[in-house]
PDB file of C-alpha atoms and ligand atoms in Angstrom:
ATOM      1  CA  UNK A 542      26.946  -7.195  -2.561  1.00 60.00           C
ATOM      2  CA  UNK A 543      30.885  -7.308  -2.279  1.00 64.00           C
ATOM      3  CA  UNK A 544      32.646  -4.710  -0.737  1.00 70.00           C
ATOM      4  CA  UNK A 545      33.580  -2.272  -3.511  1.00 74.00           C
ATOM      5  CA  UNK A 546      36.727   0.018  -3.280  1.00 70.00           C
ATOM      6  CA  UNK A 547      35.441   2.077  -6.065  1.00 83.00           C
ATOM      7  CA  UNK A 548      32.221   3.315  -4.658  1.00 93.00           C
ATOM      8  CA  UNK A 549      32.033   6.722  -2.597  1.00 96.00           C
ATOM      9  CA  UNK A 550      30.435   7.482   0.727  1.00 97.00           C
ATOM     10  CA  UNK A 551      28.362   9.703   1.114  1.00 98.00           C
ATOM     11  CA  UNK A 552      26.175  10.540   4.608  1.00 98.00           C
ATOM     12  CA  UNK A 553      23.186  12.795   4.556  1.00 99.00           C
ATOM     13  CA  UNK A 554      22.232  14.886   7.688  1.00 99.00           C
ATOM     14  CA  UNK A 555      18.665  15.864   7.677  1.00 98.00           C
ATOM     15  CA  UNK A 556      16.444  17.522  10.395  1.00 98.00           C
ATOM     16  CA  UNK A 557      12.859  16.882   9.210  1.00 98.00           C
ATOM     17  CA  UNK A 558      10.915  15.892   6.059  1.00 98.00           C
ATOM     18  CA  UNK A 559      14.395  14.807   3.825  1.00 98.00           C
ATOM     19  CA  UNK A 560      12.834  15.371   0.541  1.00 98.00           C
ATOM     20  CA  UNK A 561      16.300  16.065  -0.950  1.00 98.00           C
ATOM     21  CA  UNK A 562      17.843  13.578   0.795  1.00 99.00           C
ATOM     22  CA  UNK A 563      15.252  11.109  -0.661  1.00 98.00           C
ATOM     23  CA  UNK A 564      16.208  12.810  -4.444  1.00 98.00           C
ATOM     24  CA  UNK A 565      19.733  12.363  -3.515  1.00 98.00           C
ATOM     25  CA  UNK A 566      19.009   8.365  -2.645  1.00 98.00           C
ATOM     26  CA  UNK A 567      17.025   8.294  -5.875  1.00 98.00           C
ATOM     27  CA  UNK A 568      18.938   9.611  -8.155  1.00 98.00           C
ATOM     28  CA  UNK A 569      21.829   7.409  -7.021  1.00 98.00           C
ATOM     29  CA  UNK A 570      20.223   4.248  -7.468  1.00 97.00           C
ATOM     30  CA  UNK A 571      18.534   5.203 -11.120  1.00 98.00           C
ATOM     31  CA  UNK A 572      21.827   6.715 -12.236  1.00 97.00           C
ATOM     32  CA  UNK A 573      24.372   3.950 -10.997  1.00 96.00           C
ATOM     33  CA  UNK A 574      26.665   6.309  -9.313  1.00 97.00           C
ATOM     34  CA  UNK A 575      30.039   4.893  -8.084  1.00 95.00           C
ATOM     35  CA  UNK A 576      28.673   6.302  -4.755  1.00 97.00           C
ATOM     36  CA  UNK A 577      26.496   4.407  -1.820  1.00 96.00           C
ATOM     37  CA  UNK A 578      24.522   6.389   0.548  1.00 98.00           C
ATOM     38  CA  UNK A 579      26.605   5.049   4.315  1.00 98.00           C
ATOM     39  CA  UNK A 580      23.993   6.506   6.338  1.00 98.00           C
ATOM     40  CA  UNK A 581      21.374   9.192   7.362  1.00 99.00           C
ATOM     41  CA  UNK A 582      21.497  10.896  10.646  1.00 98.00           C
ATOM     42  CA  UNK A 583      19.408  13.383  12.182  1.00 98.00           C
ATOM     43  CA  UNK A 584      19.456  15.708  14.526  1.00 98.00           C
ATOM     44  CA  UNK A 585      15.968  15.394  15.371  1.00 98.00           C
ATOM     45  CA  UNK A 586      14.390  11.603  16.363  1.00 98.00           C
ATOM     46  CA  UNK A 587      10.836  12.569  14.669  1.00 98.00           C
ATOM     47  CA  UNK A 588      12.567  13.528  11.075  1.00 98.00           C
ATOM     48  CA  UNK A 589       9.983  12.041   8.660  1.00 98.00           C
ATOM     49  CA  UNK A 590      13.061  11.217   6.462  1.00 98.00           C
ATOM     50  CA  UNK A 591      14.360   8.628   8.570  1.00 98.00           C
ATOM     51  CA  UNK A 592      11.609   6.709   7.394  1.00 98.00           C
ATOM     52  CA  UNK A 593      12.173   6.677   3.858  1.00 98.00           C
ATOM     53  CA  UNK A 594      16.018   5.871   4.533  1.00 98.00           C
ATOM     54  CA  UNK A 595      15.194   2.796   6.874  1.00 98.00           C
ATOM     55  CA  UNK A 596      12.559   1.670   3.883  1.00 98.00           C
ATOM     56  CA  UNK A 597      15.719   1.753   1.658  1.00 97.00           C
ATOM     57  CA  UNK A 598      17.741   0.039   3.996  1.00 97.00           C
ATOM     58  CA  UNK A 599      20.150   2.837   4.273  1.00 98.00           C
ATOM     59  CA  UNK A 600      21.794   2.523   7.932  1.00 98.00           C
ATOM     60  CA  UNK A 601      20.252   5.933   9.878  1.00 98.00           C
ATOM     61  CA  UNK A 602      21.656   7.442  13.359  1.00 98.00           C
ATOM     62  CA  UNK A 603      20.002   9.817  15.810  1.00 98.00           C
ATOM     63  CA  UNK A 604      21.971  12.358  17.368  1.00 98.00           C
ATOM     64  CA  UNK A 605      19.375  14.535  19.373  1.00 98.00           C
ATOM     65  CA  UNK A 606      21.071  18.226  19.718  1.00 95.00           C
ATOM     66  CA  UNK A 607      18.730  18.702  22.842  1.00 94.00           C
ATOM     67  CA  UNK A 608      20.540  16.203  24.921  1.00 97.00           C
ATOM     68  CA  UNK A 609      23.623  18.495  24.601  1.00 98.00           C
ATOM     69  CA  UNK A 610      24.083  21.816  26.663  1.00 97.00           C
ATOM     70  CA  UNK A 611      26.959  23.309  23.917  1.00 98.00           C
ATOM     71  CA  UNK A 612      27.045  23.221  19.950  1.00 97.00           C
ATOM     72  CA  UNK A 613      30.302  22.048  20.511  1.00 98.00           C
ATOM     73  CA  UNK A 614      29.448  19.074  22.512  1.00 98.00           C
ATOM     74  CA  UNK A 615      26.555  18.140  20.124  1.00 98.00           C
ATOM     75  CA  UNK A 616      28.778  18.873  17.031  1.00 98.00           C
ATOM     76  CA  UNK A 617      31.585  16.561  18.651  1.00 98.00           C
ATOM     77  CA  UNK A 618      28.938  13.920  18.999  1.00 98.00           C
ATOM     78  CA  UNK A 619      27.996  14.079  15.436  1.00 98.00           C
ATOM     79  CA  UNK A 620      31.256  13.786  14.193  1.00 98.00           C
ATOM     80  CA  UNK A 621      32.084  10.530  16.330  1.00 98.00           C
ATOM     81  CA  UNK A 622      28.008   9.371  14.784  1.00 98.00           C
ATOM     82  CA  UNK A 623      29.800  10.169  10.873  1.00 98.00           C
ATOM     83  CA  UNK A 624      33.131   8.949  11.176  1.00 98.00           C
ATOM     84  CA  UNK A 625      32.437   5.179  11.348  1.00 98.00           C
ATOM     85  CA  UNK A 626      30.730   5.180   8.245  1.00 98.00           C
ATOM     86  CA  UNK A 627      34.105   7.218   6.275  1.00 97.00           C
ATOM     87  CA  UNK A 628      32.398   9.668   4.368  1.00 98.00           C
ATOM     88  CA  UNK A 629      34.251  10.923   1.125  1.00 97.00           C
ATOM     89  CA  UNK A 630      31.034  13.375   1.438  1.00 98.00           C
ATOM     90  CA  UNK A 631      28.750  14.903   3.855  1.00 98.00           C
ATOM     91  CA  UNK A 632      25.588  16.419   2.530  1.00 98.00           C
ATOM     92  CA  UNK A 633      23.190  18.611   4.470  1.00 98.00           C
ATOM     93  CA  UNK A 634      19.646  18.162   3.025  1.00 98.00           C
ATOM     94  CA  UNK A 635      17.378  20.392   5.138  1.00 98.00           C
ATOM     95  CA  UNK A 636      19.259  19.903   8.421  1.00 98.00           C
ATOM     96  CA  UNK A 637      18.933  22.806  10.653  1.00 97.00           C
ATOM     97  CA  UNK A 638      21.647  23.216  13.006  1.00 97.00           C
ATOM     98  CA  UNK A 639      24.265  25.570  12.687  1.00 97.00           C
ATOM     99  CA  UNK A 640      27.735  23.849  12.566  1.00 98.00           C
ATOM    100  CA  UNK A 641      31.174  24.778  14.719  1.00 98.00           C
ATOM    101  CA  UNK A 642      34.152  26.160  12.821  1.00 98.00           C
ATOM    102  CA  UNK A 643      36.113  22.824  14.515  1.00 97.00           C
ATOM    103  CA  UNK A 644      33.343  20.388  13.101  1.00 98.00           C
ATOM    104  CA  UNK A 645      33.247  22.688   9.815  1.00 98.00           C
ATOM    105  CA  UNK A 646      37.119  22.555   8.987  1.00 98.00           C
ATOM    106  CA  UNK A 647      37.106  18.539  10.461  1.00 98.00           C
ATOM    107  CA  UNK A 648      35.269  18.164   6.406  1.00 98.00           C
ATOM    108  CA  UNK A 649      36.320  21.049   4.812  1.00 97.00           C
ATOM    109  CA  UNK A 650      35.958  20.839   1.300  1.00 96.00           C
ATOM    110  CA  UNK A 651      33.832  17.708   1.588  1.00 97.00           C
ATOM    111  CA  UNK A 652      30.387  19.585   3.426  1.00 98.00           C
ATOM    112  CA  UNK A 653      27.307  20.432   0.865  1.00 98.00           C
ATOM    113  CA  UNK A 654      24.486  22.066   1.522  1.00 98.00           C
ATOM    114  CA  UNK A 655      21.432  23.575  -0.113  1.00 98.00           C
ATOM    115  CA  UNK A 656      20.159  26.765   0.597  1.00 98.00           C
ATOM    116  CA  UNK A 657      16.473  28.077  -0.510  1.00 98.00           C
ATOM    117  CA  UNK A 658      17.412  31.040  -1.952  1.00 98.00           C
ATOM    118  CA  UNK A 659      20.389  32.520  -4.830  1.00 98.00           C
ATOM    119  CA  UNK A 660      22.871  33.063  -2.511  1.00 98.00           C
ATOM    120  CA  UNK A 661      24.640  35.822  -1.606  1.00 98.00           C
ATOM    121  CA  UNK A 662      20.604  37.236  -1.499  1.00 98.00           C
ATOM    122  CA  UNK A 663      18.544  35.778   1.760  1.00 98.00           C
ATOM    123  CA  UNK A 664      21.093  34.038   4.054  1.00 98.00           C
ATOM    124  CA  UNK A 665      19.399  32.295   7.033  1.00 96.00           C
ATOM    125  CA  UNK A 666      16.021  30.971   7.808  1.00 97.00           C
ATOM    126  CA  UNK A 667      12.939  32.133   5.794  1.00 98.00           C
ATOM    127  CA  UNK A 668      14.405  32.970   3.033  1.00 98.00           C
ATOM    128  CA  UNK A 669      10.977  32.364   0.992  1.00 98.00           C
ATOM    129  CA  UNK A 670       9.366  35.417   3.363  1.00 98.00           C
ATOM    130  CA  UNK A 671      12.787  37.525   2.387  1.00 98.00           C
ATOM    131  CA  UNK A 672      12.081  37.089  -1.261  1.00 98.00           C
ATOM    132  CA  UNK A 673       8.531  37.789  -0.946  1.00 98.00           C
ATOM    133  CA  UNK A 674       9.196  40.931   1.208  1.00 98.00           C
ATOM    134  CA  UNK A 675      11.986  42.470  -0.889  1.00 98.00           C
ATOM    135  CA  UNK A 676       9.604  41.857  -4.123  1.00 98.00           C
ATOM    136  CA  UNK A 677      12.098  40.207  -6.333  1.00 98.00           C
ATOM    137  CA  UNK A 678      11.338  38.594  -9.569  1.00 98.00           C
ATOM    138  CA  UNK A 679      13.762  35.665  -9.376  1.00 98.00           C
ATOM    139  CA  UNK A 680      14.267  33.362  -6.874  1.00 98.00           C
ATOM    140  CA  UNK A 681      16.063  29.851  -6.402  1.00 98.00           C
ATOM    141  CA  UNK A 682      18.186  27.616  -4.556  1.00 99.00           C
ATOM    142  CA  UNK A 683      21.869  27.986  -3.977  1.00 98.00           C
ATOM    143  CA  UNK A 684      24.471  24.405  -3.247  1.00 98.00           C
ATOM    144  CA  UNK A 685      27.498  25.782  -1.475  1.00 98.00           C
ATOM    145  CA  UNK A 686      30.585  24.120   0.064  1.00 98.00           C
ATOM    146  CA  UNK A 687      29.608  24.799   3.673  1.00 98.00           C
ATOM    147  CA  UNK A 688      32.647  27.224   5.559  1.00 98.00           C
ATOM    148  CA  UNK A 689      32.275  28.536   9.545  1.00 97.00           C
ATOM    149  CA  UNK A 690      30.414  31.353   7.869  1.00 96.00           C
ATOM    150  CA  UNK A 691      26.723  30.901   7.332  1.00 96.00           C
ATOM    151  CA  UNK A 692      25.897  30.721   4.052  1.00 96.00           C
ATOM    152  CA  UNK A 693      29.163  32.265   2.685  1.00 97.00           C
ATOM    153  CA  UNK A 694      30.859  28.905   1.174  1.00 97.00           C
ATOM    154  CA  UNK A 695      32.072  28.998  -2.673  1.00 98.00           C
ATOM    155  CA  UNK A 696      28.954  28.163  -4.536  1.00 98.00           C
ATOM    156  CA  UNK A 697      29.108  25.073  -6.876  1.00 98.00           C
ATOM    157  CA  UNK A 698      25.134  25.658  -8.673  1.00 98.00           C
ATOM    158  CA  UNK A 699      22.412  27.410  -8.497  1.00 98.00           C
ATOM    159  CA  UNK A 700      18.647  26.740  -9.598  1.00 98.00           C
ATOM    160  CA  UNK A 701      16.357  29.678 -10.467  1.00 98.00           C
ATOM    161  CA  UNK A 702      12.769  30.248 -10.637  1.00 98.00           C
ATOM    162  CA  UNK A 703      10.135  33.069 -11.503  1.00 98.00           C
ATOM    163  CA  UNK A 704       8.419  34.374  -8.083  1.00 98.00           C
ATOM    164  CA  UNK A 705       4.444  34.869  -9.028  1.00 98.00           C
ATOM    165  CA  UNK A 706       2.730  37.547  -8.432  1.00 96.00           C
ATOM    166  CA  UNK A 707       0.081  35.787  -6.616  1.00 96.00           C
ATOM    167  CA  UNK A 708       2.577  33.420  -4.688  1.00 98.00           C
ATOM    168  CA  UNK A 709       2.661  32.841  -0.761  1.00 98.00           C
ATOM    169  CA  UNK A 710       5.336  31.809   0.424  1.00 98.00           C
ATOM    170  CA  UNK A 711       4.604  28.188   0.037  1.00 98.00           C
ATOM    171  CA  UNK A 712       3.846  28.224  -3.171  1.00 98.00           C
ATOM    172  CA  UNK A 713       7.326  29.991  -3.919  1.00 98.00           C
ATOM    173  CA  UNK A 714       8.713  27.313  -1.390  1.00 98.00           C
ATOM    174  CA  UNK A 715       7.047  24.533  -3.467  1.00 98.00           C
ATOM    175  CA  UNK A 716       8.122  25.654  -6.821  1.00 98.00           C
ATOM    176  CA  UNK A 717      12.075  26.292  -5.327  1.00 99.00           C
ATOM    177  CA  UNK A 718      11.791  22.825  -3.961  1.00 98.00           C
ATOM    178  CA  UNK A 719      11.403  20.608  -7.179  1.00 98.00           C
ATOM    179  CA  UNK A 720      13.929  22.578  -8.670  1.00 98.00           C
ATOM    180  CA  UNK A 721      16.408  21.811  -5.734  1.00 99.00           C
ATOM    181  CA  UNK A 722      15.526  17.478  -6.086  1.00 98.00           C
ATOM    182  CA  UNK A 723      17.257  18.525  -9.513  1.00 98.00           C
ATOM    183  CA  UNK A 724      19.791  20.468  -8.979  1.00 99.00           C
ATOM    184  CA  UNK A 725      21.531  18.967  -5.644  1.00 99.00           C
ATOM    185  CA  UNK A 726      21.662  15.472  -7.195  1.00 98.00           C
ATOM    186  CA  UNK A 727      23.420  17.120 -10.416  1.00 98.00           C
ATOM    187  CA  UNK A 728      25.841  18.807  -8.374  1.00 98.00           C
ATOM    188  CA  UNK A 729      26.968  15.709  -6.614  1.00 98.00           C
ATOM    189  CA  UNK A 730      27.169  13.706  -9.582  1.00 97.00           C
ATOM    190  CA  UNK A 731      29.758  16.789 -11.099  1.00 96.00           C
ATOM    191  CA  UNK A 732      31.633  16.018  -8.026  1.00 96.00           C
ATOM    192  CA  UNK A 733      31.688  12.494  -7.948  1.00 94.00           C
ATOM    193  CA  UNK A 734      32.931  12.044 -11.345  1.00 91.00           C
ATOM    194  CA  UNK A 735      35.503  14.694 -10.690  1.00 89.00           C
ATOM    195  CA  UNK A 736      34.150  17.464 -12.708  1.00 80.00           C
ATOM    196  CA  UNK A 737      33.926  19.865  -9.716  1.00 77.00           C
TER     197      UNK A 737
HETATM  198  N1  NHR B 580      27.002  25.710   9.429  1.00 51.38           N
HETATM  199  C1  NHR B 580      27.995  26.489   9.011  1.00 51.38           C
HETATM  200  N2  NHR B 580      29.036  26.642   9.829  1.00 51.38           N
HETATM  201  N3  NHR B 580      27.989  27.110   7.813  1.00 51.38           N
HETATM  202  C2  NHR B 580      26.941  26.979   7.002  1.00 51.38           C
HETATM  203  O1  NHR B 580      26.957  27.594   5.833  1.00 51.38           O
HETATM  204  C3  NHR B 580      25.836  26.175   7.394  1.00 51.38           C
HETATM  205  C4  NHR B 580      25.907  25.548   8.641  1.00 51.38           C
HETATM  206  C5  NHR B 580      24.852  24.758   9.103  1.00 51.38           C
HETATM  207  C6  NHR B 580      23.711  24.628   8.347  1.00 51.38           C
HETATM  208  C7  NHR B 580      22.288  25.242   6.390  1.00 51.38           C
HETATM  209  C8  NHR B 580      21.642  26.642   6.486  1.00 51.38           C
HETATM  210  C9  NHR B 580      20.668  26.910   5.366  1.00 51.38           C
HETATM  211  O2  NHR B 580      20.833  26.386   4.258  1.00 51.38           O
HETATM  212  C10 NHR B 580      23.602  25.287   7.111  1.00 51.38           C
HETATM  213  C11 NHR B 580      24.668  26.043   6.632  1.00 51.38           C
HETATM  214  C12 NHR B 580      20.336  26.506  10.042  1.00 51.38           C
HETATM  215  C13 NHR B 580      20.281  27.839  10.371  1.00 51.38           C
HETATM  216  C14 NHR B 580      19.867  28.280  11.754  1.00 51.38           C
HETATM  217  O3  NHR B 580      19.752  29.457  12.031  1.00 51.38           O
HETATM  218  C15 NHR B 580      20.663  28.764   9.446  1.00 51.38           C
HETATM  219  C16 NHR B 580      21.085  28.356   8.199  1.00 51.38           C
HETATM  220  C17 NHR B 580      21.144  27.006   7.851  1.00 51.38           C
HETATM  221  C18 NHR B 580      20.756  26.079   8.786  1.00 51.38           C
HETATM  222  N4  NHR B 580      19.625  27.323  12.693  1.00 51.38           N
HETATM  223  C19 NHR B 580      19.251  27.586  14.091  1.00 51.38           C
HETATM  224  C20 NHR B 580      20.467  27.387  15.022  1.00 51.38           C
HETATM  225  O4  NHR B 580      20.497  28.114  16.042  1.00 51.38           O
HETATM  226  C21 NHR B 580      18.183  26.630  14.559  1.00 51.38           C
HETATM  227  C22 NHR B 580      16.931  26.748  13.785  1.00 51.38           C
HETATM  228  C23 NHR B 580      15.966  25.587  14.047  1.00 51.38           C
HETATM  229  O5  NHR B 580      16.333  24.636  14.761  1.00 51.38           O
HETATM  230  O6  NHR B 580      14.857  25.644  13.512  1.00 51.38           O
HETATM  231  O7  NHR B 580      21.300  26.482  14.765  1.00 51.38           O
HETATM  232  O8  NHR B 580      19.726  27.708   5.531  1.00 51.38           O
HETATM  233  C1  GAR B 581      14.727  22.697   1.597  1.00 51.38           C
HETATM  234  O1  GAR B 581      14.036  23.712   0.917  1.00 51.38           O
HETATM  235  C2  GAR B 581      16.140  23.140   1.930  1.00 51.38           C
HETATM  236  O2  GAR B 581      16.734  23.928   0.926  1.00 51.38           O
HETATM  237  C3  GAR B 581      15.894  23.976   3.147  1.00 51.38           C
HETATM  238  O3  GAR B 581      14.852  23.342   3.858  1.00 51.38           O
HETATM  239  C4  GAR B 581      14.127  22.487   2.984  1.00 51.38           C
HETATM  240  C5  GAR B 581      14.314  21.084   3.471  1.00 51.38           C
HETATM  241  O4  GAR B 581      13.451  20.207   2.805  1.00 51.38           O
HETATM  242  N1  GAR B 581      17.064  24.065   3.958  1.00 51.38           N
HETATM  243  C6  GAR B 581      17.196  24.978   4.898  1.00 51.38           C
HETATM  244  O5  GAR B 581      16.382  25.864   5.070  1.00 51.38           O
HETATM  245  C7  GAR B 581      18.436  24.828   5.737  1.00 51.38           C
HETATM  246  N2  GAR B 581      18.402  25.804   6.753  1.00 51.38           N
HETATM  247  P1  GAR B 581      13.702  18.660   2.848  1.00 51.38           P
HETATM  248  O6  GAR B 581      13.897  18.271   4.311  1.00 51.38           O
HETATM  249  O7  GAR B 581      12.433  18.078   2.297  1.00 51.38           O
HETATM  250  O8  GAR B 581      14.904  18.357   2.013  1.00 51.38           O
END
């Protein structure tokens, strides 16, 4: 295909399975957005999702944060792996590694992520064990602008679902996860047609 000025870019850094990122690459293609996926890099060289993005022919870069002794050297590293590929957007989809403030404000306003659980409620990791445990009867996913605070950007949308009572917390997991291969590809379409 020709070069087109009009199209977005967006990269995708993932750190294992990329389910998201695969609804992301999905939902682009069926929908015709005036976006191309550039590339997906990991952090991790045995991410099942770089699979799925080499199947699509989507470009894919791994940038192993155990060959680097600092965050900051890793995060550096990352950014040089992103830049060639001039991203108008850079979407976390399951990718584990806190970020620096320097790497954080190099995209600010242009870093998404998703977060398992209605923000502000469960920042952090497990946040399907922190619903469970604090018994609540509504749980979700959160997609947030990403800032040098965890888990504290301005929150674009949010996904909610009913916790069971006989859920575990991969069945919560499983039933928050479908909801978030709807909601994150919604949420970049708002912001790619400039409704965000
Ligand atoms: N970075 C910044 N600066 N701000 C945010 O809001 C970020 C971020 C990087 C990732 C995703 C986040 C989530 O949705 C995210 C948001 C990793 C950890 C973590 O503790 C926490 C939250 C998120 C991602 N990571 C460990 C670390 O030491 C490593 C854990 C592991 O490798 O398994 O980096 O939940
Ligand atoms: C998703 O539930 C995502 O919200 C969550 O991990 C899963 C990744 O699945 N993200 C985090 O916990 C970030 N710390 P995926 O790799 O299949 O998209």
């Amino acid at each position: 295909m020709l070069y087109n000025v009009g199209m977005k870019n967006i990269v995708i850094l993932i750190s294992g399975r990329g389910s998201n990122m695969q609804a992301v690459v999905n939902a682009a293609h069926v929908q015709k957005w005036p976006a191309r996926i550039a590339a997906v890099i990991s952090n991790r060289a045995d991410a099942d999702g770089l699979v799925f993005a080499q199947q699509h022919g989507i470009p894919t870069v791994v940038v192993a944060s155990s060959d680097y002794a600092t965050r900051v050297a890793f995060d550096a590293a990352l950014q040089s792996a992103i830049e060639p590929f001039s991203p108008d957007l850079v979407v976390l989809a399951g990718f584990m590694r806190i970020l620096t403030p320097q790497f954080v404000q190099h995209y600010d306003g242009r870093l998404l992520n998703i977060h398992p659980s209605l923000l502000p409620r469960f920042k952090g990791l497990h946040t399907h064990r922190q619903a469970l445990q604090a018994n609540v009867t509504e749980h979700g996913a959160t997609v947030h602008l990403v800032t040098a605070e965890l888990d504290h950007g301005p929150i674009l949308g949010q996904a909610t679902v009913p916790v069971l009572p006989d859920d575990t917390e991969d069945t919560l997991a499983q039933r928050v996860l479908e909801q978030e291969h709807i909601l994150y590809p919604g949420v970049i379409r708002q912001i790619l047609e400039g409704k965000r």
